[in-house]
PDB file of C-alpha atoms in Angstrom:
ATOM      1  CA  UNK L 328     208.783 141.135  68.597  1.00 44.00           C
ATOM      2  CA  UNK L 329     205.781 140.586  66.293  1.00 43.00           C
ATOM      3  CA  UNK L 330     202.943 138.627  67.853  1.00 45.00           C
ATOM      4  CA  UNK L 331     204.087 139.080  71.428  1.00 48.00           C
ATOM      5  CA  UNK L 332     201.359 139.405  74.016  1.00 52.00           C
ATOM      6  CA  UNK L 333     201.562 141.560  77.113  1.00 50.00           C
ATOM      7  CA  UNK L 334     203.222 138.817  79.148  1.00 54.00           C
ATOM      8  CA  UNK L 335     206.036 138.547  76.584  1.00 76.00           C
ATOM      9  CA  UNK L 336     207.161 142.167  76.760  1.00 85.00           C
ATOM     10  CA  UNK L 337     208.284 144.384  79.587  1.00 90.00           C
ATOM     11  CA  UNK L 338     207.722 148.108  80.002  1.00 91.00           C
ATOM     12  CA  UNK L 339     210.971 148.943  78.176  1.00 91.00           C
ATOM     13  CA  UNK L 340     209.786 146.924  75.148  1.00 94.00           C
ATOM     14  CA  UNK L 341     206.531 148.856  74.795  1.00 96.00           C
ATOM     15  CA  UNK L 342     208.079 151.714  72.802  1.00 96.00           C
ATOM     16  CA  UNK L 343     209.627 149.427  70.168  1.00 96.00           C
ATOM     17  CA  UNK L 344     206.401 147.408  70.052  1.00 96.00           C
ATOM     18  CA  UNK L 345     204.415 150.640  69.524  1.00 97.00           C
ATOM     19  CA  UNK L 346     206.561 151.660  66.549  1.00 97.00           C
ATOM     20  CA  UNK L 347     206.304 148.152  65.107  1.00 97.00           C
ATOM     21  CA  UNK L 348     202.526 147.860  65.457  1.00 98.00           C
ATOM     22  CA  UNK L 349     201.626 151.508  64.770  1.00 98.00           C
ATOM     23  CA  UNK L 350     204.337 152.897  62.467  1.00 98.00           C
ATOM     24  CA  UNK L 351     202.457 156.204  62.327  1.00 98.00           C
ATOM     25  CA  UNK L 352     204.008 156.892  65.745  1.00 98.00           C
ATOM     26  CA  UNK L 353     207.590 156.530  64.488  1.00 97.00           C
ATOM     27  CA  UNK L 354     208.149 160.235  63.647  1.00 97.00           C
ATOM     28  CA  UNK L 355     206.926 161.208  67.118  1.00 98.00           C
ATOM     29  CA  UNK L 356     209.173 158.624  68.802  1.00 98.00           C
ATOM     30  CA  UNK L 357     212.122 159.747  66.639  1.00 97.00           C
ATOM     31  CA  UNK L 358     211.571 163.381  67.600  1.00 97.00           C
ATOM     32  CA  UNK L 359     211.201 162.655  71.314  1.00 97.00           C
ATOM     33  CA  UNK L 360     214.237 160.385  71.540  1.00 97.00           C
ATOM     34  CA  UNK L 361     216.422 162.127  68.930  1.00 97.00           C
ATOM     35  CA  UNK L 362     216.579 159.129  66.612  1.00 96.00           C
ATOM     36  CA  UNK L 363     218.274 159.281  63.236  1.00 95.00           C
ATOM     37  CA  UNK L 364     216.414 157.892  60.189  1.00 92.00           C
ATOM     38  CA  UNK L 365     216.176 154.118  60.486  1.00 90.00           C
ATOM     39  CA  UNK L 366     217.507 154.058  64.061  1.00 95.00           C
ATOM     40  CA  UNK L 367     215.592 151.758  66.399  1.00 95.00           C
ATOM     41  CA  UNK L 368     213.823 153.171  69.446  1.00 96.00           C
ATOM     42  CA  UNK L 369     215.754 152.810  72.701  1.00 94.00           C
ATOM     43  CA  UNK L 370     215.505 149.293  74.122  1.00 89.00           C
ATOM     44  CA  UNK L 371     216.196 150.232  77.737  1.00 92.00           C
ATOM     45  CA  UNK L 372     215.266 153.045  80.059  1.00 93.00           C
ATOM     46  CA  UNK L 373     211.904 153.944  78.500  1.00 93.00           C
ATOM     47  CA  UNK L 374     209.735 152.093  81.034  1.00 90.00           C
ATOM     48  CA  UNK L 375     209.499 155.154  83.309  1.00 94.00           C
ATOM     49  CA  UNK L 376     208.122 157.137  80.333  1.00 96.00           C
ATOM     50  CA  UNK L 377     205.257 154.676  79.792  1.00 96.00           C
ATOM     51  CA  UNK L 378     202.386 156.938  80.932  1.00 97.00           C
ATOM     52  CA  UNK L 379     203.717 159.931  79.014  1.00 97.00           C
ATOM     53  CA  UNK L 380     204.516 157.890  75.906  1.00 98.00           C
ATOM     54  CA  UNK L 381     201.077 156.306  75.677  1.00 98.00           C
ATOM     55  CA  UNK L 382     199.380 159.694  75.927  1.00 98.00           C
ATOM     56  CA  UNK L 383     201.781 161.803  73.851  1.00 98.00           C
ATOM     57  CA  UNK L 384     202.876 159.298  71.195  1.00 98.00           C
ATOM     58  CA  UNK L 385     199.709 157.249  70.688  1.00 98.00           C
ATOM     59  CA  UNK L 386     196.503 158.568  72.224  1.00 98.00           C
ATOM     60  CA  UNK L 387     196.571 162.317  71.524  1.00 98.00           C
ATOM     61  CA  UNK L 388     198.325 162.437  68.144  1.00 98.00           C
ATOM     62  CA  UNK L 389     197.151 159.179  66.504  1.00 98.00           C
ATOM     63  CA  UNK L 390     194.260 157.389  68.204  1.00 98.00           C
ATOM     64  CA  UNK L 391     191.893 160.217  69.112  1.00 98.00           C
ATOM     65  CA  UNK L 392     192.227 161.993  65.744  1.00 97.00           C
ATOM     66  CA  UNK L 393     191.546 158.661  63.994  1.00 97.00           C
ATOM     67  CA  UNK L 394     188.413 158.214  66.096  1.00 97.00           C
ATOM     68  CA  UNK L 395     187.196 161.723  65.162  1.00 95.00           C
ATOM     69  CA  UNK L 396     187.097 161.065  61.415  1.00 93.00           C
ATOM     70  CA  UNK L 397     183.678 160.682  59.811  1.00 90.00           C
ATOM     71  CA  UNK L 398     185.037 157.560  58.088  1.00 91.00           C
ATOM     72  CA  UNK L 399     187.628 156.137  60.475  1.00 90.00           C
ATOM     73  CA  UNK L 400     190.655 154.264  59.151  1.00 97.00           C
ATOM     74  CA  UNK L 401     189.697 150.732  60.202  1.00 98.00           C
ATOM     75  CA  UNK L 402     193.183 149.335  59.680  1.00 98.00           C
ATOM     76  CA  UNK L 403     194.789 152.026  61.842  1.00 98.00           C
ATOM     77  CA  UNK L 404     192.209 151.614  64.592  1.00 98.00           C
ATOM     78  CA  UNK L 405     192.543 147.821  64.579  1.00 98.00           C
ATOM     79  CA  UNK L 406     196.307 148.163  64.923  1.00 98.00           C
ATOM     80  CA  UNK L 407     196.052 150.787  67.685  1.00 98.00           C
ATOM     81  CA  UNK L 408     193.584 148.799  69.742  1.00 98.00           C
ATOM     82  CA  UNK L 409     195.425 145.552  69.006  1.00 98.00           C
ATOM     83  CA  UNK L 410     198.572 147.144  70.407  1.00 98.00           C
ATOM     84  CA  UNK L 411     196.678 148.385  73.459  1.00 98.00           C
ATOM     85  CA  UNK L 412     195.171 144.960  74.067  1.00 97.00           C
ATOM     86  CA  UNK L 413     198.551 143.237  73.665  1.00 96.00           C
ATOM     87  CA  UNK L 414     200.302 145.473  76.186  1.00 96.00           C
ATOM     88  CA  UNK L 415     197.353 145.277  78.600  1.00 97.00           C
ATOM     89  CA  UNK L 416     196.990 141.493  78.600  1.00 93.00           C
ATOM     90  CA  UNK L 417     199.229 139.793  81.104  1.00 82.00           C
ATOM     91  CA  UNK L 418     200.651 143.106  82.276  1.00 90.00           C
ATOM     92  CA  UNK L 419     201.237 144.135  85.862  1.00 91.00           C
ATOM     93  CA  UNK L 420     199.413 146.902  87.661  1.00 93.00           C
ATOM     94  CA  UNK L 421     201.743 149.683  86.491  1.00 93.00           C
ATOM     95  CA  UNK L 422     201.207 149.003  82.791  1.00 96.00           C
ATOM     96  CA  UNK L 423     197.487 148.291  83.196  1.00 96.00           C
ATOM     97  CA  UNK L 424     197.192 151.615  85.026  1.00 97.00           C
ATOM     98  CA  UNK L 425     198.999 153.417  82.226  1.00 97.00           C
ATOM     99  CA  UNK L 426     196.661 151.931  79.621  1.00 98.00           C
ATOM    100  CA  UNK L 427     193.610 152.721  81.759  1.00 97.00           C
ATOM    101  CA  UNK L 428     194.485 156.364  82.445  1.00 97.00           C
ATOM    102  CA  UNK L 429     196.300 157.313  79.234  1.00 98.00           C
ATOM    103  CA  UNK L 430     194.254 155.454  76.627  1.00 98.00           C
ATOM    104  CA  UNK L 431     190.968 153.980  77.810  1.00 98.00           C
ATOM    105  CA  UNK L 432     189.834 156.835  80.021  1.00 97.00           C
ATOM    106  CA  UNK L 433     190.390 159.221  77.088  1.00 97.00           C
ATOM    107  CA  UNK L 434     187.650 157.364  75.207  1.00 97.00           C
ATOM    108  CA  UNK L 435     185.196 158.819  77.708  1.00 95.00           C
ATOM    109  CA  UNK L 436     186.250 162.425  76.989  1.00 93.00           C
ATOM    110  CA  UNK L 437     183.844 162.739  74.070  1.00 91.00           C
ATOM    111  CA  UNK L 438     181.013 160.512  72.922  1.00 88.00           C
ATOM    112  CA  UNK L 439     182.351 160.245  69.328  1.00 92.00           C
ATOM    113  CA  UNK L 440     185.580 158.713  70.662  1.00 96.00           C
ATOM    114  CA  UNK L 441     183.728 155.995  72.513  1.00 95.00           C
ATOM    115  CA  UNK L 442     181.212 155.257  69.776  1.00 94.00           C
ATOM    116  CA  UNK L 443     183.924 155.031  67.120  1.00 96.00           C
ATOM    117  CA  UNK L 444     186.092 152.819  69.349  1.00 97.00           C
ATOM    118  CA  UNK L 445     183.444 150.222  70.273  1.00 96.00           C
ATOM    119  CA  UNK L 446     183.810 148.065  67.135  1.00 96.00           C
ATOM    120  CA  UNK L 447     187.573 147.768  67.724  1.00 97.00           C
ATOM    121  CA  UNK L 448     187.513 146.873  71.414  1.00 98.00           C
ATOM    122  CA  UNK L 449     188.275 143.212  72.059  1.00 96.00           C
ATOM    123  CA  UNK L 450     189.140 140.862  74.895  1.00 95.00           C
ATOM    124  CA  UNK L 451     190.237 142.215  78.238  1.00 95.00           C
ATOM    125  CA  UNK L 452     190.334 145.813  76.975  1.00 97.00           C
ATOM    126  CA  UNK L 453     186.676 145.582  75.929  1.00 97.00           C
ATOM    127  CA  UNK L 454     185.817 144.107  79.332  1.00 96.00           C
ATOM    128  CA  UNK L 455     187.687 146.933  81.102  1.00 96.00           C
ATOM    129  CA  UNK L 456     185.932 149.631  79.062  1.00 97.00           C
ATOM    130  CA  UNK L 457     182.607 147.931  79.715  1.00 96.00           C
ATOM    131  CA  UNK L 458     183.225 148.055  83.476  1.00 96.00           C
ATOM    132  CA  UNK L 459     184.273 151.709  83.192  1.00 96.00           C
ATOM    133  CA  UNK L 460     181.019 152.555  81.420  1.00 96.00           C
ATOM    134  CA  UNK L 461     178.997 150.820  84.122  1.00 95.00           C
ATOM    135  CA  UNK L 462     180.999 152.430  86.928  1.00 95.00           C
ATOM    136  CA  UNK L 463     180.763 155.942  85.490  1.00 93.00           C
ATOM    137  CA  UNK L 464     177.143 155.347  84.386  1.00 93.00           C
ATOM    138  CA  UNK L 465     177.828 156.630  80.888  1.00 93.00           C
ATOM    139  CA  UNK L 466     174.518 157.490  79.259  1.00 91.00           C
ATOM    140  CA  UNK L 467     173.412 154.750  76.908  1.00 91.00           C
ATOM    141  CA  UNK L 468     175.989 152.345  78.308  1.00 92.00           C
ATOM    142  CA  UNK L 469     174.957 152.040  81.961  1.00 92.00           C
ATOM    143  CA  UNK L 470     175.069 148.273  81.586  1.00 93.00           C
ATOM    144  CA  UNK L 471     178.404 148.297  79.788  1.00 93.00           C
ATOM    145  CA  UNK L 472     179.068 147.087  76.272  1.00 93.00           C
ATOM    146  CA  UNK L 473     177.117 144.316  74.639  1.00 87.00           C
ATOM    147  CA  UNK L 474     179.034 141.077  74.091  1.00 85.00           C
ATOM    148  CA  UNK L 475     180.579 140.577  70.663  1.00 84.00           C
TER     149      UNK L 475
END
């Protein structure tokens, strides 16, 4: 599954792709799905959990705490946002909506989240966040994000 873009995976693949790209989520996935040590995440039937999984397995427990650190873990944040970009690119409306509401919108909850995330935002995810900032007229970012 390594190196797959959003068009190469379906909603049921997202969970396995999350564990592969952001192994810090594995204990949370194992607890939620009752996995034994070394057991792979379920390969079918997890698509309906997409919104919940993004929020409860990635955003709240891993991504936002990483963004709060005075010295963020660059490797972790690159992997998290790389995962987000990969599942967003080429995805249909359902998955794009899940990423928007469960990951990207959370960046607007507190200024430190957004400011810490900016260096890691790339491609279509950066463009989406930029449009969000313009739309919501976020102070200091009314014109969106500067180009890289």
